[in-house]
PDB file of C-alpha atoms in Angstrom:
ATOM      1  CA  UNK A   1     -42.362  31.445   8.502  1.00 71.00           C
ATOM      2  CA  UNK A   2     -38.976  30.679   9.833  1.00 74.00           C
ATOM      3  CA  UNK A   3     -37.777  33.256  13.043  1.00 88.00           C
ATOM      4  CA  UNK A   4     -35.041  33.924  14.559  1.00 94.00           C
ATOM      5  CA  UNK A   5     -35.289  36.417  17.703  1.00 95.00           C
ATOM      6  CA  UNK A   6     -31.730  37.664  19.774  1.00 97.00           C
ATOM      7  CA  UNK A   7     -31.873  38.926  23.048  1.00 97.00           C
ATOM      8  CA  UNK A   8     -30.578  41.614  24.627  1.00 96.00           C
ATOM      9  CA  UNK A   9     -30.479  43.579  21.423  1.00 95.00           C
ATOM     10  CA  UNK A  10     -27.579  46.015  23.122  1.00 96.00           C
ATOM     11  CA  UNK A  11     -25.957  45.107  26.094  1.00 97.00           C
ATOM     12  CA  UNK A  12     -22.702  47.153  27.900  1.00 98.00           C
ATOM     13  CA  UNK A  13     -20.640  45.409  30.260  1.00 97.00           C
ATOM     14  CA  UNK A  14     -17.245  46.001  32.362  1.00 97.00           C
ATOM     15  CA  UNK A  15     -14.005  44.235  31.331  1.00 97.00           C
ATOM     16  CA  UNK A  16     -13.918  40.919  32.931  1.00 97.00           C
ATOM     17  CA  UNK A  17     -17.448  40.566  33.534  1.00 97.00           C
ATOM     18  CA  UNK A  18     -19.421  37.608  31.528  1.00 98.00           C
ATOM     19  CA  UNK A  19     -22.088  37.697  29.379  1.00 98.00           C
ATOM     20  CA  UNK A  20     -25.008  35.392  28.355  1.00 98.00           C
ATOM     21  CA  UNK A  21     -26.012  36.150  24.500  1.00 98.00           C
ATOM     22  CA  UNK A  22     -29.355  34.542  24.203  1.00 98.00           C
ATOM     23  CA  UNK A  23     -30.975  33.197  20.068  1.00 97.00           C
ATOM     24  CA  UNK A  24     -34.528  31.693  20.376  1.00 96.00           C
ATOM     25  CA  UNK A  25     -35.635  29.955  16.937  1.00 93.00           C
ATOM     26  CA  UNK A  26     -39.027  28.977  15.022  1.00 88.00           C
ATOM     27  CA  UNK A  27     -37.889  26.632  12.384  1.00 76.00           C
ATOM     28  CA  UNK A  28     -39.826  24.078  10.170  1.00 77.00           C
ATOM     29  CA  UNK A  29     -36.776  21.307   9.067  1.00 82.00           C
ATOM     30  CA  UNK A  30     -33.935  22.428  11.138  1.00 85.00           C
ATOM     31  CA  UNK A  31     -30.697  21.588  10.281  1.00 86.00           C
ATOM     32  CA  UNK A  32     -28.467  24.005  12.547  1.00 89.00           C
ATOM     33  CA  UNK A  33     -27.330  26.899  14.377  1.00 92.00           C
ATOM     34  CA  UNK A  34     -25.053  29.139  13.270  1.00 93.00           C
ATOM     35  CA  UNK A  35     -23.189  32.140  15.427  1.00 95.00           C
ATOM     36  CA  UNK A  36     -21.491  34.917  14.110  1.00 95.00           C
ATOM     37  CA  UNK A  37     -19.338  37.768  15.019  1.00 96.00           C
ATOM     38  CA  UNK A  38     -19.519  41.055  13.307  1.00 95.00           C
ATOM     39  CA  UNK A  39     -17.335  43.788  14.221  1.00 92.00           C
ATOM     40  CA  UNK A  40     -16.367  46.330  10.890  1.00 81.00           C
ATOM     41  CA  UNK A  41     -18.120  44.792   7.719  1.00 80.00           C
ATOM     42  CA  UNK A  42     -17.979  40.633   7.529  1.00 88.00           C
ATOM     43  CA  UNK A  43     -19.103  38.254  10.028  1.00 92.00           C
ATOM     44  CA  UNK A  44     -16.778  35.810  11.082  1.00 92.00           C
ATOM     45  CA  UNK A  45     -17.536  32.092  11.717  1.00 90.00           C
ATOM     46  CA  UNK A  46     -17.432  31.087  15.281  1.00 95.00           C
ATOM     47  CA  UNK A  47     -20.100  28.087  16.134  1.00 93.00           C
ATOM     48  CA  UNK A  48     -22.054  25.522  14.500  1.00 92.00           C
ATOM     49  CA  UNK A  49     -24.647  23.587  16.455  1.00 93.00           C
ATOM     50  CA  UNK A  50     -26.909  20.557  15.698  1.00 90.00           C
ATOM     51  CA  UNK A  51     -27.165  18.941  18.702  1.00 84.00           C
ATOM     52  CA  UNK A  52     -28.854  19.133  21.819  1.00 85.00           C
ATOM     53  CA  UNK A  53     -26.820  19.816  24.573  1.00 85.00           C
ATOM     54  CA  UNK A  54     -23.272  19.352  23.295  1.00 87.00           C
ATOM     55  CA  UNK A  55     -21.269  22.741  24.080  1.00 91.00           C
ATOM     56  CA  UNK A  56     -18.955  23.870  22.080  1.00 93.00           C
ATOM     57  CA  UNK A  57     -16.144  25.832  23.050  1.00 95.00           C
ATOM     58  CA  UNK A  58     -13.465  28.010  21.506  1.00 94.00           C
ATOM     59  CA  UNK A  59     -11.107  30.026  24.166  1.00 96.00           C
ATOM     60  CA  UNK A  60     -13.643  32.086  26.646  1.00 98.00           C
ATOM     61  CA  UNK A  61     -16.487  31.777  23.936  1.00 98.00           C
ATOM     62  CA  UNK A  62     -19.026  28.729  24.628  1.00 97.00           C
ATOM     63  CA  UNK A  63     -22.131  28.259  23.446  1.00 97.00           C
ATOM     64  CA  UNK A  64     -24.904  25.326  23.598  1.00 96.00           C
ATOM     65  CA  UNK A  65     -28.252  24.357  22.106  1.00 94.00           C
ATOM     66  CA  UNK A  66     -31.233  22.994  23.338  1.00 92.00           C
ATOM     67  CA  UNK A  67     -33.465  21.687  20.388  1.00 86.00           C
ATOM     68  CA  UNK A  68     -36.180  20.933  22.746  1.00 89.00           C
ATOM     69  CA  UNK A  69     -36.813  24.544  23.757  1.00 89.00           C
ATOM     70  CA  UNK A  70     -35.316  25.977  20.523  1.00 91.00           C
ATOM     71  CA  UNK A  71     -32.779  28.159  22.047  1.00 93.00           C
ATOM     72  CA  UNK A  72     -29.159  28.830  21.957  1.00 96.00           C
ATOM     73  CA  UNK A  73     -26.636  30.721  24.060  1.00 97.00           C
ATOM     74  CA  UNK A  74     -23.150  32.384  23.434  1.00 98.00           C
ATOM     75  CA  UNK A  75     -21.551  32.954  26.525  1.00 98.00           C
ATOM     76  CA  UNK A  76     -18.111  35.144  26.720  1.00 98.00           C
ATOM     77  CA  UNK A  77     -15.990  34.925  29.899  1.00 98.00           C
ATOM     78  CA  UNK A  78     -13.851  37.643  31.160  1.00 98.00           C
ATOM     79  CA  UNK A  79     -14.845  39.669  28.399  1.00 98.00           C
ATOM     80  CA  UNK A  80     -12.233  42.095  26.991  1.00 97.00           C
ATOM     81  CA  UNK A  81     -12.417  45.069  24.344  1.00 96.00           C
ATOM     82  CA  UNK A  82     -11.968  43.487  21.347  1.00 96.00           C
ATOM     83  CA  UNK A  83     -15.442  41.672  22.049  1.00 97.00           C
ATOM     84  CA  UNK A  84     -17.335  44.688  21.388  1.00 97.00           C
ATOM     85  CA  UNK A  85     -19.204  43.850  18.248  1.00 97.00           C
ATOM     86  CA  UNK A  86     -22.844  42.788  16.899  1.00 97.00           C
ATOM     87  CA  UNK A  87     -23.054  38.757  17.753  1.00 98.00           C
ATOM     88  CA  UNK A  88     -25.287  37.121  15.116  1.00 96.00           C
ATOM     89  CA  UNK A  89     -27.110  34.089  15.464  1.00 95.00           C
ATOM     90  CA  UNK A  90     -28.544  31.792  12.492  1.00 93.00           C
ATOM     91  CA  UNK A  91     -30.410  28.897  11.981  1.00 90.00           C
ATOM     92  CA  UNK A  92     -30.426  26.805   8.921  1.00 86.00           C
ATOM     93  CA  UNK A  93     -33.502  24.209   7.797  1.00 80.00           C
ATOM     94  CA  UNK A  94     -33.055  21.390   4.761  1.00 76.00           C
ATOM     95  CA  UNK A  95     -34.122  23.638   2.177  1.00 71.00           C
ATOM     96  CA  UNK A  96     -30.684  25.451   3.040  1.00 70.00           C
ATOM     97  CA  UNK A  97     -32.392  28.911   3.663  1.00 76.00           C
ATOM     98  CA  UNK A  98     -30.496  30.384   6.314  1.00 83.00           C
ATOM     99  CA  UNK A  99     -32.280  33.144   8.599  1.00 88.00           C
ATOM    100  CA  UNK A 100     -30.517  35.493  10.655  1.00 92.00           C
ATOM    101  CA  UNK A 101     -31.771  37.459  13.847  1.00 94.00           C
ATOM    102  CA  UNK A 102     -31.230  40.968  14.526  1.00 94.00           C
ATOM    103  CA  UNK A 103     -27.819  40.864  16.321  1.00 96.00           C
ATOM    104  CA  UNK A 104     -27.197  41.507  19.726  1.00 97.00           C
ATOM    105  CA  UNK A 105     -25.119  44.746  19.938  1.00 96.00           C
ATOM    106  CA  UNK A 106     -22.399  43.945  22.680  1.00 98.00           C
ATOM    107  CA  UNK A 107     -20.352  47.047  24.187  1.00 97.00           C
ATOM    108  CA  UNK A 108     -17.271  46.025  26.738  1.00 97.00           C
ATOM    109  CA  UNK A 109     -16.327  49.112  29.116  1.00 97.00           C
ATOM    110  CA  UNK A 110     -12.420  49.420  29.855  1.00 93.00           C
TER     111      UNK A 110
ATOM    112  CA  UNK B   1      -5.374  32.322   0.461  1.00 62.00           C
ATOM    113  CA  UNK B   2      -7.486  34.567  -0.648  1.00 73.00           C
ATOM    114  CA  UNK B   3     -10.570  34.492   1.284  1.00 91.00           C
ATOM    115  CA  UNK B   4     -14.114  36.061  -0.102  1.00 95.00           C
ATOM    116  CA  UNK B   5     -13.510  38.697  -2.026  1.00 96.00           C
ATOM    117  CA  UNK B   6     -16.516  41.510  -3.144  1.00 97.00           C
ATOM    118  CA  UNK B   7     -16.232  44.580  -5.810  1.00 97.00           C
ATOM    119  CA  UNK B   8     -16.712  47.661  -5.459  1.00 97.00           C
ATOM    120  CA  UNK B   9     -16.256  48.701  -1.647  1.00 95.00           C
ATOM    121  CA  UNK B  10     -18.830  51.475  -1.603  1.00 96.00           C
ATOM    122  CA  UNK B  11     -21.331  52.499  -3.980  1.00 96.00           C
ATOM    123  CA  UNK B  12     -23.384  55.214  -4.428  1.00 97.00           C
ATOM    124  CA  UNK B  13     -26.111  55.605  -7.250  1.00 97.00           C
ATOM    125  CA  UNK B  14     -29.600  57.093  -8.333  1.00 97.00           C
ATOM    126  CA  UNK B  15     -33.229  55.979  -7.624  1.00 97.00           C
ATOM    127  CA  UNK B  16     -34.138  54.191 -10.844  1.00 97.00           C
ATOM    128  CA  UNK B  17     -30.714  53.218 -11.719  1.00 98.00           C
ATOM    129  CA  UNK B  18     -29.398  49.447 -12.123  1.00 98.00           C
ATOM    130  CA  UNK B  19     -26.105  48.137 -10.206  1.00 98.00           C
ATOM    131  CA  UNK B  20     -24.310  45.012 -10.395  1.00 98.00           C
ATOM    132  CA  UNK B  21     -21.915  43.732  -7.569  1.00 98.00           C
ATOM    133  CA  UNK B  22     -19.325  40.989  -7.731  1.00 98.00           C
ATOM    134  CA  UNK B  23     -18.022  38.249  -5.308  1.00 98.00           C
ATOM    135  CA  UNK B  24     -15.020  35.930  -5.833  1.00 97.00           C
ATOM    136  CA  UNK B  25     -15.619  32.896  -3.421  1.00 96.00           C
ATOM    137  CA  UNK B  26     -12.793  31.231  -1.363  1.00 93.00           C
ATOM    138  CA  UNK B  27     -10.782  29.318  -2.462  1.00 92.00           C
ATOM    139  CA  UNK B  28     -12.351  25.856  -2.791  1.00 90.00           C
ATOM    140  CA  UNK B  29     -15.466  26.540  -2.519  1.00 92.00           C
ATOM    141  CA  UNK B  30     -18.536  26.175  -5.019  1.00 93.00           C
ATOM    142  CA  UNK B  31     -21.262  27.891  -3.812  1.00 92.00           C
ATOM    143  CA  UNK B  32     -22.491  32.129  -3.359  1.00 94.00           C
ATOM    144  CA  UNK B  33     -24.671  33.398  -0.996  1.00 93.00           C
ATOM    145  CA  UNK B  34     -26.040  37.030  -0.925  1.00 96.00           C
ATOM    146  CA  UNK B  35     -27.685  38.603   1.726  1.00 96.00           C
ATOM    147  CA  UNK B  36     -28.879  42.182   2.263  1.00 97.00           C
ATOM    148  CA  UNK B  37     -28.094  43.884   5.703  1.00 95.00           C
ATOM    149  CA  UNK B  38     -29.975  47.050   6.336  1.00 94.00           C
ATOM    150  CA  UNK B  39     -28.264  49.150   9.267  1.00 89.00           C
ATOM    151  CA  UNK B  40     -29.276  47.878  12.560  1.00 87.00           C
ATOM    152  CA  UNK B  41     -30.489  44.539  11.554  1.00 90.00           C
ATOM    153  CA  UNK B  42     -29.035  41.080  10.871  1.00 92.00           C
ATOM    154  CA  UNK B  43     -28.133  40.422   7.047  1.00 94.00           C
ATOM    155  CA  UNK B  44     -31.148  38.857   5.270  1.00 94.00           C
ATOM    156  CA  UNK B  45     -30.877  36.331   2.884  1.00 92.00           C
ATOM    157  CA  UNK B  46     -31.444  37.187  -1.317  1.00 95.00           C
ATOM    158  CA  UNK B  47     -30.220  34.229  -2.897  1.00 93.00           C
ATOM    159  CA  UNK B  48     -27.912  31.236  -3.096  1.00 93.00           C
ATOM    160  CA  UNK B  49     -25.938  29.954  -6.137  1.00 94.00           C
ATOM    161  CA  UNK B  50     -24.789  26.836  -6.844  1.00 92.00           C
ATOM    162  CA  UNK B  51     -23.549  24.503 -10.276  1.00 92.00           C
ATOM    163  CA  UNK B  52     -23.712  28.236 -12.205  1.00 94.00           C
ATOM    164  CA  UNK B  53     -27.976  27.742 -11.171  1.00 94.00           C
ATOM    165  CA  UNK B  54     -30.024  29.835  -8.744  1.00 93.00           C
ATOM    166  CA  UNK B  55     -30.503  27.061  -5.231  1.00 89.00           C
ATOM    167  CA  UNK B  56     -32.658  29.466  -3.035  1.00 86.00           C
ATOM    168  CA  UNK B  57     -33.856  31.980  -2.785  1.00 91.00           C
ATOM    169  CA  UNK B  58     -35.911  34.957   0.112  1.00 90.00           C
ATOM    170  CA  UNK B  59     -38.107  37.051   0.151  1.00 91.00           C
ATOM    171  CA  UNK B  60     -36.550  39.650  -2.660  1.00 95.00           C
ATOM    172  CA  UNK B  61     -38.382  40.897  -5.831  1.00 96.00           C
ATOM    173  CA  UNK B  62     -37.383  40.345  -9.361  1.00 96.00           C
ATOM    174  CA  UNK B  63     -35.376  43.239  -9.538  1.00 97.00           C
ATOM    175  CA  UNK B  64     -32.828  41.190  -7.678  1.00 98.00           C
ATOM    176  CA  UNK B  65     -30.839  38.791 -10.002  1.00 97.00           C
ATOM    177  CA  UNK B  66     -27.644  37.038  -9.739  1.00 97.00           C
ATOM    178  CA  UNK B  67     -25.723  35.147 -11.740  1.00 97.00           C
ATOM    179  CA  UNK B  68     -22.523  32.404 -11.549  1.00 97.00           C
ATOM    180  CA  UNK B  69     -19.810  31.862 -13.682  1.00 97.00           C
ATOM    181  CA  UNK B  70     -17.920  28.240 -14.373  1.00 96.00           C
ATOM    182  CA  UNK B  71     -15.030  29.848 -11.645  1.00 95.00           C
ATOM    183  CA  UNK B  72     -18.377  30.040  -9.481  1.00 96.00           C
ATOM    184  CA  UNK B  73     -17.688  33.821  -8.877  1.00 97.00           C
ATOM    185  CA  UNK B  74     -21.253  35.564  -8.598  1.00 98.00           C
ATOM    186  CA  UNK B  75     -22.326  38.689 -10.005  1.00 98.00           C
ATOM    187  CA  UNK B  76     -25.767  40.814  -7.733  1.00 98.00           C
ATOM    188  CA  UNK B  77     -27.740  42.871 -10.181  1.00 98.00           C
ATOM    189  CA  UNK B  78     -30.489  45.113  -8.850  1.00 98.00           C
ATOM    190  CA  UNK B  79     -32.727  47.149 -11.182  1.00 97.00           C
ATOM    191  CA  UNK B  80     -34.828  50.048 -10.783  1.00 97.00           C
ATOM    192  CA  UNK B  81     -33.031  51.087  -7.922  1.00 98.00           C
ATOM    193  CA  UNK B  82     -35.314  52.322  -4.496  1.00 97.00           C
ATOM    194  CA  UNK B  83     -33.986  54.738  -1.352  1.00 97.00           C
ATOM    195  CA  UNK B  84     -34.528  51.047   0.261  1.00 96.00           C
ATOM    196  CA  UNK B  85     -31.822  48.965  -1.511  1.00 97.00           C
ATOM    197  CA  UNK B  86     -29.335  51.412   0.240  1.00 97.00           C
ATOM    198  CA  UNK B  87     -27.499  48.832   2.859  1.00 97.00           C
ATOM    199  CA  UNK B  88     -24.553  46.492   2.994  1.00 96.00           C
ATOM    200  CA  UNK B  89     -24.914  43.563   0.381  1.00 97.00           C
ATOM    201  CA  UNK B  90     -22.758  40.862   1.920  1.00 96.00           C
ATOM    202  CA  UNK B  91     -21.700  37.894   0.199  1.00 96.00           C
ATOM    203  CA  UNK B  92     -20.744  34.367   2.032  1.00 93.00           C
ATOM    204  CA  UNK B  93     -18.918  31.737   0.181  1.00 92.00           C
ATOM    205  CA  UNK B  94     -19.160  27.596   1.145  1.00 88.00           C
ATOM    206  CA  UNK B  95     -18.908  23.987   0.036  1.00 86.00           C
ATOM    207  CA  UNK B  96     -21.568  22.716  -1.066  1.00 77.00           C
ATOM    208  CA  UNK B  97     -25.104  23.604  -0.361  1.00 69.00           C
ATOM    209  CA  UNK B  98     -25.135  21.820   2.961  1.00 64.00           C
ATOM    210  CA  UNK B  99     -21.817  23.342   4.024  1.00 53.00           C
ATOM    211  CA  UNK B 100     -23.274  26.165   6.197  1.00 64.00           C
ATOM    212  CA  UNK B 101     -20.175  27.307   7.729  1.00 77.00           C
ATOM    213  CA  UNK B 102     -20.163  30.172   5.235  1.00 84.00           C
ATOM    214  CA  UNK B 103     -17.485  32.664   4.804  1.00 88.00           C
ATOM    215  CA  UNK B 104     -18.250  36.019   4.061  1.00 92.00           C
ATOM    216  CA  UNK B 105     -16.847  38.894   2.185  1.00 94.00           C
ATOM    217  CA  UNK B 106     -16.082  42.468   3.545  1.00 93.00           C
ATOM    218  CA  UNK B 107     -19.350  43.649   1.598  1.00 95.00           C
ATOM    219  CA  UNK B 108     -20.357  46.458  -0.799  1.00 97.00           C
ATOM    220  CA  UNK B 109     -22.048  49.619   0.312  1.00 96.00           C
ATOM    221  CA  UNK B 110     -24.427  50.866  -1.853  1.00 98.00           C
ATOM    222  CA  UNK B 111     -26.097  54.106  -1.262  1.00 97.00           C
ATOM    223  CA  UNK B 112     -29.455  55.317  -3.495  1.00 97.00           C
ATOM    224  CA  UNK B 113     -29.852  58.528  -3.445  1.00 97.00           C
TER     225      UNK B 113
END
């Protein structure tokens, strides 16, 4: 059966520090990753990956994958406040399941 | 434009009872997801809709139904309510079936008591 395992599952960091959100998958069929940020009520779209080492980037959020080892990371640079939130990752396989892992609860310190 | 929009907010109902919850994709887009998020864990995945027909669907029992309507809104019914169906019911709206950058709603809290 498909998995999708997050690591840390809580993490609490200082303003301005970085942090390395790590998503480890078990897929049959893979079609791609997904990552998500969930602060109140609805996650919000920020990454889709479905290829090997191509980062993508959107202001101080990057995150690559590495179909080889089946893992992902979401890394946040000089993190700020309004980055506290659960960070979801996904993955998707060609029977268009998706599977979600736990969340990573992220805390940022003023 | 509107984005995803889900009915009612919060919830709250009796072991044994039935509920029904309704989504209103973005606009654009043709297909409903539903997903189930317990507190504490990531949302998991009921069922998919797509063409008015049921795509996909997890690891849910029967008492779980959905339905989509020509404006491809979705209605969740659950019967026979449990303690265990109390969570956030999330639904994500996209193009297409292979159009996985989903957009969800705000959700629907539903309580059993």
């Amino acid at each position: 059966e498909d998995k999708v395992v997050q690591s840390p599952l809580s993490l609490v960091v200082h303003e301005g520090d970085t942090v390395t959100l790590n998503c480890s998958y078990e897929v049959t069929n893979f079609r791609s990753l997904l990552w998500y940020k969930q602060e109140k009520k609805a996650p919000t779209f920020l990454f889709m990956l479905t290829s090997s080492g191509i980062e993508k980037k959107s202001g101080r959020l990057s995150s690559i994958l590495d179909k080889k080892e089946l893992f992902s990371i979401l890394n946040i640079t000089a993190t700020q406040t309004g980055d506290s939130a659960v960070y979801l990752c996904a993955e998707t396989n060609r029977d268009d399941k998706i599977i979600f892992g736990k969340g990573t609860r992220l805390h940022i310190l003023p | 434009d509107a984005g995803v929009t889900q009915s009612p907010t919060h919830l709250i109902k009796t072991r044994g009872q039935q509920v029904t919850l309704r989504c209103s994709p973005k606009s654009g887009h043709d297909t409903v997801s539903w997903y189930q998020q317990a507190l504490g864990q990531g949302p998991q995945f009921i069922f998919q809709y797509y063409e008015e027909e049921e795509r996909q669907r997890g690891n849910f029992p029967d008492r779980f139904s959905g339905h989509q309507f020509p404006n491809y809104s979705s209605e969740l019914n659950v019967n026979a309510l449990l303690l265990g169906d109390s969570a956030l019911y999330l639904c994500a709206s996209s193009f297409g079936t292979g159009g996985y950058e989903q957009y969800f709603g705000p959700g629907t809290r539903l309580t059993v008591t």
